[in-house]
PDB file of C-alpha atoms in Angstrom:
ATOM      1  CA  LYS D  43      -0.282  -0.283  -0.097  1.00 87.00           C
ATOM      2  CA  GLN D  44       1.843   3.214  -0.775  1.00 93.00           C
ATOM      3  CA  GLU D  45       1.800   6.057   1.669  1.00 94.00           C
ATOM      4  CA  VAL D  46       3.084   9.396   1.167  1.00 96.00           C
ATOM      5  CA  THR D  47       5.138  11.350   4.063  1.00 96.00           C
ATOM      6  CA  GLN D  48       5.951  15.251   4.068  1.00 96.00           C
ATOM      7  CA  ILE D  49       8.196  16.749   6.589  1.00 93.00           C
ATOM      8  CA  PRO D  50       8.204  19.242   8.066  1.00 92.00           C
ATOM      9  CA  ALA D  51       4.391  19.305   9.140  1.00 93.00           C
ATOM     10  CA  ALA D  52       5.164  23.126   9.224  1.00 95.00           C
ATOM     11  CA  LEU D  53       7.602  25.530   8.511  1.00 96.00           C
ATOM     12  CA  SER D  54       8.326  29.173   9.513  1.00 97.00           C
ATOM     13  CA  VAL D  55      11.045  30.973   7.754  1.00 96.00           C
ATOM     14  CA  PRO D  56      11.793  34.704   7.007  1.00 97.00           C
ATOM     15  CA  GLU D  57      10.830  36.286   3.571  1.00 97.00           C
ATOM     16  CA  GLY D  58      13.372  35.997   1.022  1.00 97.00           C
ATOM     17  CA  GLU D  59      14.723  32.831   1.906  1.00 97.00           C
ATOM     18  CA  ASN D  60      15.033  29.622  -0.097  1.00 97.00           C
ATOM     19  CA  LEU D  61      13.440  26.478   1.385  1.00 96.00           C
ATOM     20  CA  VAL D  62      12.599  22.815   0.608  1.00 97.00           C
ATOM     21  CA  LEU D  63      10.031  20.626   1.078  1.00 97.00           C
ATOM     22  CA  ASN D  64      10.338  17.163   1.569  1.00 97.00           C
ATOM     23  CA  CYS D  65       7.909  14.356   0.473  1.00 98.00           C
ATOM     24  CA  SER D  66       8.658  10.705   0.370  1.00 98.00           C
ATOM     25  CA  PHE D  67       6.661   7.799  -0.720  1.00 97.00           C
ATOM     26  CA  THR D  68       6.924   3.917   0.074  1.00 96.00           C
ATOM     27  CA  ASP D  69       6.818   2.233  -3.234  1.00 93.00           C
ATOM     28  CA  SER D  70       8.693   3.778  -6.149  1.00 92.00           C
ATOM     29  CA  ALA D  71       6.524   2.267  -8.715  1.00 92.00           C
ATOM     30  CA  ILE D  72       4.055   5.757  -9.246  1.00 93.00           C
ATOM     31  CA  TYR D  73       3.162   6.901 -12.777  1.00 90.00           C
ATOM     32  CA  ASN D  74       3.925  10.442 -11.656  1.00 92.00           C
ATOM     33  CA  LEU D  75       4.015  12.845  -8.504  1.00 95.00           C
ATOM     34  CA  GLN D  76       2.416  16.174  -8.294  1.00 95.00           C
ATOM     35  CA  TRP D  77       3.208  19.108  -5.912  1.00 97.00           C
ATOM     36  CA  PHE D  78      -0.237  21.091  -4.636  1.00 96.00           C
ATOM     37  CA  ARG D  79      -0.811  24.507  -2.701  1.00 96.00           C
ATOM     38  CA  GLN D  80      -3.907  24.502  -0.617  1.00 94.00           C
ATOM     39  CA  ASP D  81      -4.691  27.988   0.762  1.00 93.00           C
ATOM     40  CA  PRO D  82      -7.058  28.015   3.714  1.00 87.00           C
ATOM     41  CA  GLY D  83     -10.656  27.334   3.152  1.00 82.00           C
ATOM     42  CA  LYS D  84      -9.844  26.786  -0.650  1.00 84.00           C
ATOM     43  CA  GLY D  85      -9.373  24.275  -2.657  1.00 86.00           C
ATOM     44  CA  LEU D  86      -6.144  22.576  -4.516  1.00 91.00           C
ATOM     45  CA  THR D  87      -3.920  24.782  -7.236  1.00 91.00           C
ATOM     46  CA  SER D  88      -1.718  22.041  -9.202  1.00 91.00           C
ATOM     47  CA  LEU D  89       1.951  23.876  -9.031  1.00 95.00           C
ATOM     48  CA  LEU D  90       4.273  21.043 -10.773  1.00 95.00           C
ATOM     49  CA  LEU D  91       3.690  17.335 -12.036  1.00 92.00           C
ATOM     50  CA  ILE D  92       6.625  15.024 -12.628  1.00 94.00           C
ATOM     51  CA  GLN D  93       6.180  12.268 -14.725  1.00 91.00           C
ATOM     52  CA  SER D  94       8.204   9.148 -13.511  1.00 92.00           C
ATOM     53  CA  SER D  95      10.528   9.191 -16.356  1.00 93.00           C
ATOM     54  CA  GLN D  96      11.390  12.848 -15.315  1.00 94.00           C
ATOM     55  CA  ARG D  97      13.667  14.000 -12.774  1.00 95.00           C
ATOM     56  CA  GLU D  98      12.455  17.367 -12.464  1.00 96.00           C
ATOM     57  CA  GLN D  99      10.338  20.180 -13.306  1.00 95.00           C
ATOM     58  CA  THR D 100      10.514  23.878 -12.777  1.00 97.00           C
ATOM     59  CA  SER D 101       7.991  26.808 -13.004  1.00 95.00           C
ATOM     60  CA  GLY D 102       9.109  30.033 -12.014  1.00 97.00           C
ATOM     61  CA  ARG D 103      10.445  30.204  -8.470  1.00 97.00           C
ATOM     62  CA  LEU D 104       9.343  26.502  -7.776  1.00 98.00           C
ATOM     63  CA  ASN D 105      11.471  23.562  -8.771  1.00 98.00           C
ATOM     64  CA  ALA D 106      10.522  20.214  -8.224  1.00 97.00           C
ATOM     65  CA  SER D 107      12.709  16.817  -8.486  1.00 97.00           C
ATOM     66  CA  LEU D 108      12.005  13.114  -8.414  1.00 97.00           C
ATOM     67  CA  ASP D 109      14.238  10.667  -7.183  1.00 96.00           C
ATOM     68  CA  LYS D 110      11.625   7.286  -7.756  1.00 94.00           C
ATOM     69  CA  SER D 111      14.629   4.740  -6.384  1.00 93.00           C
ATOM     70  CA  SER D 112      14.955   6.403  -2.859  1.00 95.00           C
ATOM     71  CA  GLY D 113      11.215   7.198  -2.986  1.00 96.00           C
ATOM     72  CA  ARG D 114      12.049  11.110  -2.521  1.00 97.00           C
ATOM     73  CA  SER D 115      10.751  14.385  -4.064  1.00 98.00           C
ATOM     74  CA  THR D 116      11.857  17.834  -3.285  1.00 98.00           C
ATOM     75  CA  LEU D 117       9.942  21.319  -3.535  1.00 97.00           C
ATOM     76  CA  TYR D 118      12.445  24.345  -3.673  1.00 98.00           C
ATOM     77  CA  ILE D 119      10.816  27.487  -3.535  1.00 98.00           C
ATOM     78  CA  ALA D 120      13.524  30.488  -4.318  1.00 98.00           C
ATOM     79  CA  ALA D 121      13.138  33.902  -2.761  1.00 97.00           C
ATOM     80  CA  SER D 122      10.344  33.411  -0.725  1.00 97.00           C
ATOM     81  CA  GLN D 123       7.255  35.783  -0.472  1.00 97.00           C
ATOM     82  CA  PRO D 124       4.869  36.165   2.147  1.00 96.00           C
ATOM     83  CA  GLY D 125       2.051  35.362  -0.783  1.00 96.00           C
ATOM     84  CA  ASP D 126       3.708  31.874  -0.817  1.00 97.00           C
ATOM     85  CA  SER D 127       2.048  31.028   2.638  1.00 97.00           C
ATOM     86  CA  ALA D 128       0.013  28.005   2.517  1.00 97.00           C
ATOM     87  CA  THR D 129      -0.093  24.131   2.901  1.00 96.00           C
ATOM     88  CA  TYR D 130       2.001  22.478   0.376  1.00 97.00           C
ATOM     89  CA  LEU D 131       1.000  18.606  -0.938  1.00 96.00           C
ATOM     90  CA  CYS D 132       2.478  16.137  -2.552  1.00 96.00           C
ATOM     91  CA  ALA D 133       0.847  13.305  -4.178  1.00 96.00           C
ATOM     92  CA  VAL D 134       1.416  10.276  -6.235  1.00 95.00           C
ATOM     93  CA  ARG D 135      -0.365   8.383  -8.675  1.00 92.00           C
ATOM     94  CA  PRO D 136       0.113   4.520  -8.465  1.00 89.00           C
ATOM     95  CA  PRO D 137       0.417   2.894 -12.031  1.00 87.00           C
ATOM     96  CA  GLY D 138      -2.490   1.223 -13.589  1.00 83.00           C
ATOM     97  CA  ALA D 139      -4.756   3.658 -11.093  1.00 84.00           C
ATOM     98  CA  GLN D 140      -7.094   6.811 -11.348  1.00 85.00           C
ATOM     99  CA  LYS D 141      -6.561   7.895  -8.246  1.00 89.00           C
ATOM    100  CA  LEU D 142      -3.816  10.313  -6.234  1.00 93.00           C
ATOM    101  CA  VAL D 143      -2.469   9.065  -3.069  1.00 95.00           C
ATOM    102  CA  PHE D 144      -1.721  12.410  -0.989  1.00 96.00           C
ATOM    103  CA  GLY D 145       0.647  13.247   1.943  1.00 96.00           C
ATOM    104  CA  GLN D 146      -0.608  15.488   5.099  1.00 95.00           C
ATOM    105  CA  GLY D 147       1.249  18.293   3.934  1.00 95.00           C
ATOM    106  CA  THR D 148       3.634  21.286   4.989  1.00 96.00           C
ATOM    107  CA  ARG D 149       2.255  24.490   6.382  1.00 96.00           C
ATOM    108  CA  LEU D 150       4.626  27.087   5.233  1.00 97.00           C
ATOM    109  CA  THR D 151       4.324  30.780   6.744  1.00 97.00           C
ATOM    110  CA  ILE D 152       6.644  33.362   5.340  1.00 97.00           C
ATOM    111  CA  ASN D 153       7.157  36.026   7.565  1.00 95.00           C
ATOM    112  CA  PRO D 154       7.774  39.696   6.287  1.00 93.00           C
TER     113      PRO D 154
ATOM    114  CA  ASN N  76     -13.900  28.115 -18.221  1.00 55.00           C
ATOM    115  CA  ALA N  77     -15.627  28.423 -14.622  1.00 71.00           C
ATOM    116  CA  GLY N  78     -13.010  25.760 -13.415  1.00 90.00           C
ATOM    117  CA  VAL N  79     -14.690  22.729 -10.901  1.00 94.00           C
ATOM    118  CA  MET N  80     -17.461  23.946  -9.136  1.00 95.00           C
ATOM    119  CA  GLN N  81     -18.877  22.743  -5.848  1.00 97.00           C
ATOM    120  CA  ASN N  82     -22.120  23.837  -3.655  1.00 97.00           C
ATOM    121  CA  PRO N  83     -22.690  24.269  -1.067  1.00 97.00           C
ATOM    122  CA  ARG N  84     -19.439  25.531   0.393  1.00 96.00           C
ATOM    123  CA  HIS N  85     -20.648  24.807   3.725  1.00 97.00           C
ATOM    124  CA  LEU N  86     -23.254  22.642   5.215  1.00 98.00           C
ATOM    125  CA  VAL N  87     -24.263  21.804   8.511  1.00 98.00           C
ATOM    126  CA  ARG N  88     -26.439  18.889   9.313  1.00 98.00           C
ATOM    127  CA  ARG N  89     -27.702  17.347  12.472  1.00 98.00           C
ATOM    128  CA  ARG N  90     -26.689  13.643  13.550  1.00 98.00           C
ATOM    129  CA  GLY N  91     -28.977  11.273  11.311  1.00 98.00           C
ATOM    130  CA  GLN N  92     -29.503  14.029   8.569  1.00 98.00           C
ATOM    131  CA  GLU N  93     -28.914  13.243   4.774  1.00 98.00           C
ATOM    132  CA  ALA N  94     -25.872  15.564   2.990  1.00 98.00           C
ATOM    133  CA  ARG N  95     -26.077  15.841  -0.615  1.00 98.00           C
ATOM    134  CA  LEU N  96     -22.895  17.548  -2.079  1.00 98.00           C
ATOM    135  CA  ARG N  97     -22.972  18.322  -5.348  1.00 98.00           C
ATOM    136  CA  CYS N  98     -19.652  18.667  -8.278  1.00 97.00           C
ATOM    137  CA  SER N  99     -19.858  20.243 -11.538  1.00 97.00           C
ATOM    138  CA  PRO N 100     -16.831  19.473 -13.720  1.00 94.00           C
ATOM    139  CA  MET N 101     -14.967  21.839 -15.878  1.00 92.00           C
ATOM    140  CA  LYS N 102     -16.477  22.087 -19.514  1.00 90.00           C
ATOM    141  CA  GLY N 103     -15.506  19.249 -21.650  1.00 86.00           C
ATOM    142  CA  HIS N 104     -14.768  17.103 -18.631  1.00 90.00           C
ATOM    143  CA  SER N 105     -16.179  13.788 -18.008  1.00 89.00           C
ATOM    144  CA  HIS N 106     -14.071  12.341 -15.512  1.00 92.00           C
ATOM    145  CA  VAL N 107     -15.140  13.124 -11.695  1.00 94.00           C
ATOM    146  CA  TYR N 108     -13.195  12.276  -8.403  1.00 95.00           C
ATOM    147  CA  TRP N 109     -14.267  12.799  -5.019  1.00 97.00           C
ATOM    148  CA  TYR N 110     -11.529  13.127  -1.836  1.00 97.00           C
ATOM    149  CA  ARG N 111     -12.003  13.996   1.700  1.00 97.00           C
ATOM    150  CA  GLN N 112     -10.186  15.927   3.673  1.00 94.00           C
ATOM    151  CA  LEU N 113     -10.720  15.100   7.622  1.00 90.00           C
ATOM    152  CA  PRO N 114      -9.382  17.780  10.139  1.00 82.00           C
ATOM    153  CA  GLU N 115      -5.357  18.079  10.091  1.00 77.00           C
ATOM    154  CA  GLU N 116      -4.907  14.824   7.807  1.00 81.00           C
ATOM    155  CA  GLY N 117      -4.352  14.729   4.107  1.00 85.00           C
ATOM    156  CA  LEU N 118      -6.666  13.934   1.176  1.00 93.00           C
ATOM    157  CA  LYS N 119      -7.774  10.520   0.885  1.00 96.00           C
ATOM    158  CA  PHE N 120      -9.466   9.278  -2.332  1.00 96.00           C
ATOM    159  CA  MET N 121     -13.389   8.188  -2.203  1.00 97.00           C
ATOM    160  CA  VAL N 122     -14.543   7.393  -5.678  1.00 97.00           C
ATOM    161  CA  TYR N 123     -13.918   7.798  -9.339  1.00 94.00           C
ATOM    162  CA  LEU N 124     -16.966   8.292 -11.695  1.00 94.00           C
ATOM    163  CA  GLN N 125     -17.460   8.809 -15.286  1.00 93.00           C
ATOM    164  CA  LYS N 126     -20.759   9.415 -16.857  1.00 90.00           C
ATOM    165  CA  GLU N 127     -23.429   7.212 -15.577  1.00 90.00           C
ATOM    166  CA  ASN N 128     -20.549   4.912 -14.425  1.00 94.00           C
ATOM    167  CA  ILE N 129     -18.631   4.273 -11.010  1.00 96.00           C
ATOM    168  CA  ILE N 130     -15.414   3.134 -11.951  1.00 93.00           C
ATOM    169  CA  ASP N 131     -13.135   2.806  -8.536  1.00 94.00           C
ATOM    170  CA  GLU N 132     -15.319   3.210  -5.404  1.00 95.00           C
ATOM    171  CA  SER N 133     -12.087   1.538  -3.016  1.00 94.00           C
ATOM    172  CA  GLY N 134     -11.981   4.561  -0.951  1.00 94.00           C
ATOM    173  CA  MET N 135     -15.735   4.952  -0.380  1.00 96.00           C
ATOM    174  CA  PRO N 136     -16.895   3.763   3.482  1.00 94.00           C
ATOM    175  CA  LYS N 137     -19.087   0.772   2.794  1.00 91.00           C
ATOM    176  CA  GLU N 138     -22.254   2.186   4.641  1.00 95.00           C
ATOM    177  CA  ARG N 139     -24.038   5.517   4.558  1.00 97.00           C
ATOM    178  CA  PHE N 140     -22.161   6.864   1.305  1.00 98.00           C
ATOM    179  CA  SER N 141     -22.836   6.716  -2.530  1.00 97.00           C
ATOM    180  CA  ALA N 142     -22.071   9.047  -5.537  1.00 98.00           C
ATOM    181  CA  GLU N 143     -23.295   9.409  -8.736  1.00 97.00           C
ATOM    182  CA  PHE N 144     -22.742  11.166 -11.876  1.00 96.00           C
ATOM    183  CA  PRO N 145     -25.448  11.160 -14.142  1.00 94.00           C
ATOM    184  CA  LYS N 146     -25.602  11.817 -18.174  1.00 91.00           C
ATOM    185  CA  GLU N 147     -26.948  14.909 -17.548  1.00 91.00           C
ATOM    186  CA  GLY N 148     -26.093  17.326 -14.491  1.00 93.00           C
ATOM    187  CA  PRO N 149     -23.661  17.718 -11.758  1.00 96.00           C
ATOM    188  CA  SER N 150     -21.876  14.764  -9.764  1.00 97.00           C
ATOM    189  CA  ILE N 151     -23.348  13.942  -6.094  1.00 98.00           C
ATOM    190  CA  LEU N 152     -21.908  12.691  -3.394  1.00 98.00           C
ATOM    191  CA  ARG N 153     -24.713  11.476  -0.707  1.00 98.00           C
ATOM    192  CA  ILE N 154     -24.166  10.685   2.849  1.00 98.00           C
ATOM    193  CA  GLN N 155     -27.048   8.885   4.796  1.00 98.00           C
ATOM    194  CA  GLN N 156     -27.685   9.284   8.481  1.00 98.00           C
ATOM    195  CA  VAL N 157     -24.416  11.511   8.899  1.00 98.00           C
ATOM    196  CA  VAL N 158     -22.307  10.981  12.246  1.00 97.00           C
ATOM    197  CA  ARG N 159     -19.745  13.507  13.507  1.00 95.00           C
ATOM    198  CA  GLY N 160     -17.227  11.581  12.179  1.00 94.00           C
ATOM    199  CA  ASP N 161     -18.137  12.835   8.922  1.00 96.00           C
ATOM    200  CA  SER N 162     -17.461  16.114   9.320  1.00 96.00           C
ATOM    201  CA  ALA N 163     -14.566  16.959   6.789  1.00 96.00           C
ATOM    202  CA  ALA N 164     -13.655  18.786   3.724  1.00 96.00           C
ATOM    203  CA  TYR N 165     -14.890  16.973   0.754  1.00 97.00           C
ATOM    204  CA  PHE N 166     -13.328  17.962  -2.447  1.00 96.00           C
ATOM    205  CA  CYS N 167     -14.060  17.130  -6.256  1.00 95.00           C
ATOM    206  CA  ALA N 168     -11.791  17.208  -8.942  1.00 93.00           C
ATOM    207  CA  SER N 169     -12.373  16.748 -12.544  1.00 92.00           C
ATOM    208  CA  SER N 170     -10.553  15.675 -16.039  1.00 89.00           C
ATOM    209  CA  PRO N 171     -10.926  15.312 -19.774  1.00 84.00           C
ATOM    210  CA  ASP N 172      -9.936  12.120 -19.617  1.00 76.00           C
ATOM    211  CA  SER N 173      -8.166   9.187 -17.663  1.00 65.00           C
ATOM    212  CA  LEU N 174      -5.853  11.294 -16.009  1.00 66.00           C
ATOM    213  CA  PRO N 175      -6.066  11.826 -12.067  1.00 60.00           C
ATOM    214  CA  ALA N 176      -7.042  15.359 -12.684  1.00 61.00           C
ATOM    215  CA  ALA N 177      -5.344  18.747 -11.850  1.00 67.00           C
ATOM    216  CA  PHE N 178      -8.479  20.690 -11.075  1.00 88.00           C
ATOM    217  CA  PHE N 179      -9.879  20.560  -8.066  1.00 92.00           C
ATOM    218  CA  GLY N 180     -13.236  22.585  -6.507  1.00 94.00           C
ATOM    219  CA  GLN N 181     -12.985  24.645  -3.801  1.00 93.00           C
ATOM    220  CA  GLY N 182     -14.460  21.970  -1.360  1.00 95.00           C
ATOM    221  CA  THR N 183     -17.496  21.614   0.662  1.00 97.00           C
ATOM    222  CA  ARG N 184     -17.256  22.082   4.245  1.00 96.00           C
ATOM    223  CA  LEU N 185     -19.283  19.450   6.279  1.00 97.00           C
ATOM    224  CA  THR N 186     -20.031  20.086   9.545  1.00 97.00           C
ATOM    225  CA  VAL N 187     -22.488  17.770  11.620  1.00 97.00           C
ATOM    226  CA  VAL N 188     -23.786  18.765  14.917  1.00 97.00           C
TER     227      VAL N 188
END
């Protein structure tokens, strides 16, 4: 059974710092991995999707990496801003399944 | 494109009542997914539907929960005889094909009192 873990559960950093969020999964057989952002009381916004054959994806100040063999992904946020404050969720898609398996998220706070 | 629309956004039910949650997928999307987020937990898959068909309901509780996606109209997640443990945020996602979807609605927050 695939399980996804995100560490840390919460993170608070001053504005302008670069930071890394971690995601680990127990079964390396995945179809893809996705990072989402969730704002309080809101839905999910997809940030980056990495196919199993890829090693990383970049969008603006965000960079996500994938190491399937070790069951890990990281989300790197450069030059953090207060508007980046949100909960970040990692999700994997098992092969042959249409569902996503989510981690519990990292609650990120960027202090001005 | 209006995005995935869920209503109501907030729903309060007394124990024993029924809750009906509606999800209108994005235009052109024929695949719908329901997820539940319990307080302080991640999202858990419940059910995957295509028009008029339930494809995967492996995450649905065996009793009191049902889902449908009729040929016309929104997808409905129905919870009968709600209990306090059903209090959660319920999210719907849609996709135009069999991908697991990157398009989520804003959720329905169910509170059982």
